[in-house]
Amino acid sequence: MARILLVEDEELMLKALEFRLKKDEHEVEIAKDGREALLKIQSADFDLIITDIMLPFVSGLEIIGKVKQTPHLAKTPMIVLSAVGLENVVLEAFELGVDDFITKPFNLTELTIRVKKLLKK
Amino acid sequence: MLLSVSVGEYLKNLFFDRLPFFPDNIRISLFIIMFCLIATLEIYLYVFLKKAKNKRDNYLNANWKEKISNMLSNIIIYGDEDDGLENVVNHFLPRFKKLPLKRKRVRNILIEEIRIYHSNFTGFTADVLKELFIKLELHKYTLEKLKSNYWEIQIEGIREIAQFWLYEYDQLVFALTDHEHEIVRMEAQTAHVRLNRDNPFKFLDNMRGRILPWHQLILFEIITKAKYVKIPSFVQWLGSPNDSVVIFCLKLIGYYQQLDALAEIVKLLKHPQEEIRKMSVWVIGKMEAEFVEEELLKIYPKETQKVKIEILSALGKISSGNYLSFLKDCLLTADFEIKMGATKAILGHGRKGKLMLQELQSIVPTKNQQIIAHVLDARI
Amino acid sequence: MEAGFYFFEQIFNSAIFYFALVVMASYIFLCFFSALEMKAYMRKNSFIDYREILVSPFAPSVSILAPAYNEEATIVDNVKSIMSLHYSNFEIIIINDGSKDHSLEKLIHAYQLEKVDFCVNEQLNHQPIRGIYKSRNSSYAKLIVIDKENGGKSDALNAGINVSSKDLLLCIDVDCIVEQDALLKLVKPYLEEKKRVIATGGVVRIANSCEVEDGRLVKVHMPKNIISRFQVLEYIRAFLMGRMAWSRLNGLLIISGAMGLFDKEIVIKCGGYSHETVGEDMELVVRMRRYMHDNNLKYQVVYIPDPLCWTESPVDFKILGRQRNRWTRGTIETLWTHRDLFFNPKYSILGMLSYPYWLFFEWLAPILEGIGIITFILLASFGKINWEFSLILFTMVYTFSILLSTIAVLFEERSYHQYTSGMDVLKLLLLAFIEPIVYHPLTIYWSIKGNIDKFTGKKNWGTMTRAGFTSNQKDKLETSSTQNLTTQQEQSV
């Protein structure tokens, strides 16, 4: 249905999330670090990006910044999925224009509902 | 050939026949040479055996890991909430039961992977994982771990109990909250807070030694993230003779905005420990307790620099506007950090503060102008 | 007359021989303490989830200070890699120490920087600041760039400390490769020690020939260059054996300039980095320790064995020689500045053990060894040598130094085994055989040269601060030179 980019460095989580999104018939691209994510964002269009914050090479916040400040990408909805739920980090993410912020541990069903909602917009 | 024979001959000669006739230092040297050579060879042997073993372990572990994580992702993804917990687990269980769980390697990988998944999910997924953990009877191994002679294994057990919410073992964990090993004690206390529904903070009553900042940090994390922890009124421990308990409770009071504690906190402003006074002021600021402002101002002149700065920051957070002229006067002191703190506090008063700073900027000396410009710059 | 000479010779011989035994015993002790410390550390942290620090609002705040001088080629990537460190509450302060290239322009362009009216709290002295920059783009809100007149590394760090608004200072070399969870690991001792921790350091490793992408280490290889390879062995020995042991004894005198985490309050109270020495990293730790003793405060300096920082080591003898020369001068300067510590019981382990150890084993030993070699050659040319005894004594020192290097490799294998391939480990072990006869004499030469330069007042690359510190102001480490003992050869007269 939709093309989703999943940025996550924990193998286990990556696998679970990828399978889950594919089950909803989304086309899922994965990136295991920030650099790979930036490359993928530049080379293809996505309908939704789900990213962690603490990533190898490039931090998730920078990815958000890059996406939201590039005119033709800025409309792509973004969800942050991170263990770091600190006030300053959440605020920073929202200030950069992220659409949703989910802290780990999280409810998988809730995530899929939020994904659905963002894709409808 | 001839050479090696003669070297052998020479060494034999050296170490046996001639040894008694050498001076002490040469004899000691010969002894040390022997020792070094033997020890070096032994280490070589050890290093390479270990290397081979590691290689094999890694290979086996990687295979099992791959297999197990696939099985777990399947149960997470295809277990549909509508089918009900029991059905989902029962459906997948036979496959897991086929795993050779008697083998420690496989079992440990499985436990570790379930634990990681469980710590990342809530809701139905987490419930499924817990059910799976119990149906596979992995909790039996957890209990064994608790009885281990190695404290790091005991901790592993405690962590599993806490992670999977195994309430029925709470008493076993509680027994360890007074363990002689500090880290075990700390882990047990943390787990107990997560599990106990009646009085999880009982251990604060008679804390052995200081709660280390590390422990406070983890406890704080558990308390604020867990859904079922019963939050008591932390004011009851503010009188504790253990300073670290007082500080910890102040943090929690601030976090939960327990306003009823304010009266006690005001008393702590006279505490001999600087750290406690500072923390009290922080809580007062955090709760924006306007009625304490006057008290803060009263203690201000006699306070240490650190507490003074905290007071200024609290005034900024409370931002009642009653003490703007006091803050303005702080700009006259020589201390840079006090000036900076006061300026920030003025800015904390919103539009009114901003206007005041802009007005001030034209009349104060250069150094203060710079401070005001610094504070007004939103980028910094 | 003849008898008198013989008597003197006996005393001389035994004295040197027993000095050597003491040195060897002290190495064995260091090994032992290091093993204890490593074991305790591994045990304690085997189950730790560093995410707890990452997500906590009560984790201490950190300023990362990275001075840069003529680094335009790599600076943008380096900053990017520092920005992706795993930590929540930190700021990055890059100090452009009057670079003559386009370092600043590159930073301004890459991170959309603009000059701000930053008001600096002038607590420490340094060369004037030309401007302080921050980004318009809020993705880079953590970044502060200071542009200042050139003043050398200490000067740049002092400027950074004045600008810092956090509680801890992480001082790093901007071109180092920092592991992403380095901060989490370095911060942990501040949270868990019973005494106040004033500084923590991590292990520095050699990055030559390793695969590096975008300022991050991807795969570890043994350096192809033999000079770097010697240094790998030397670093493993110094860090895993030397410093871990001193950490256990709470007698650590040095935290490498390449990476160290300091308590800002104490650094400022004792006056920041010194401009007077080329060994500012060691001098600061000694001064901080003194400060704590003078004020009767309980404290600790901690070293953690995790490999947290990777640095490019010199690949030719000229640059390496210059580096070692400077380390020697730094050591002399620090020891001289703090000479009143020598066997001063007021400073407990610092005065009674650490200081004398550095004086005798790190500073004096290479000199004695040099004298020993010269004496030996002189005596040999007069035909006054018992060759058999000399050979036995030499073999003893040689086998002992091999044993020590082998133990170091064992430690590395038991703990972090960075070199996963068996070939690499074998190379290290074989290197232990050549190192005492090829590499070690060179370090002695450089060290003596450093002494000569220091005492003849030759200050060519010394306190001269305008030179910058691109390639050679890396890290100082105890040469851990067991082989220092060649001195005893002279006894076999």
CSV table of C-alpha atoms in Angstrom, one decimal, chain A residues 25 37 51 87 92 94 112:
chain,number,residue,atom,x,y,z
A,25,GLU,CA,0.8,-4.9,3.0
A,37,ALA,CA,18.8,6.3,5.9
A,51,THR,CA,13.1,6.5,12.8
A,87,GLU,CA,11.3,16.2,27.6
A,92,GLU,CA,13.4,19.1,20.0
A,94,PHE,CA,8.5,18.2,17.5
A,112,THR,CA,0.0,0.5,13.4
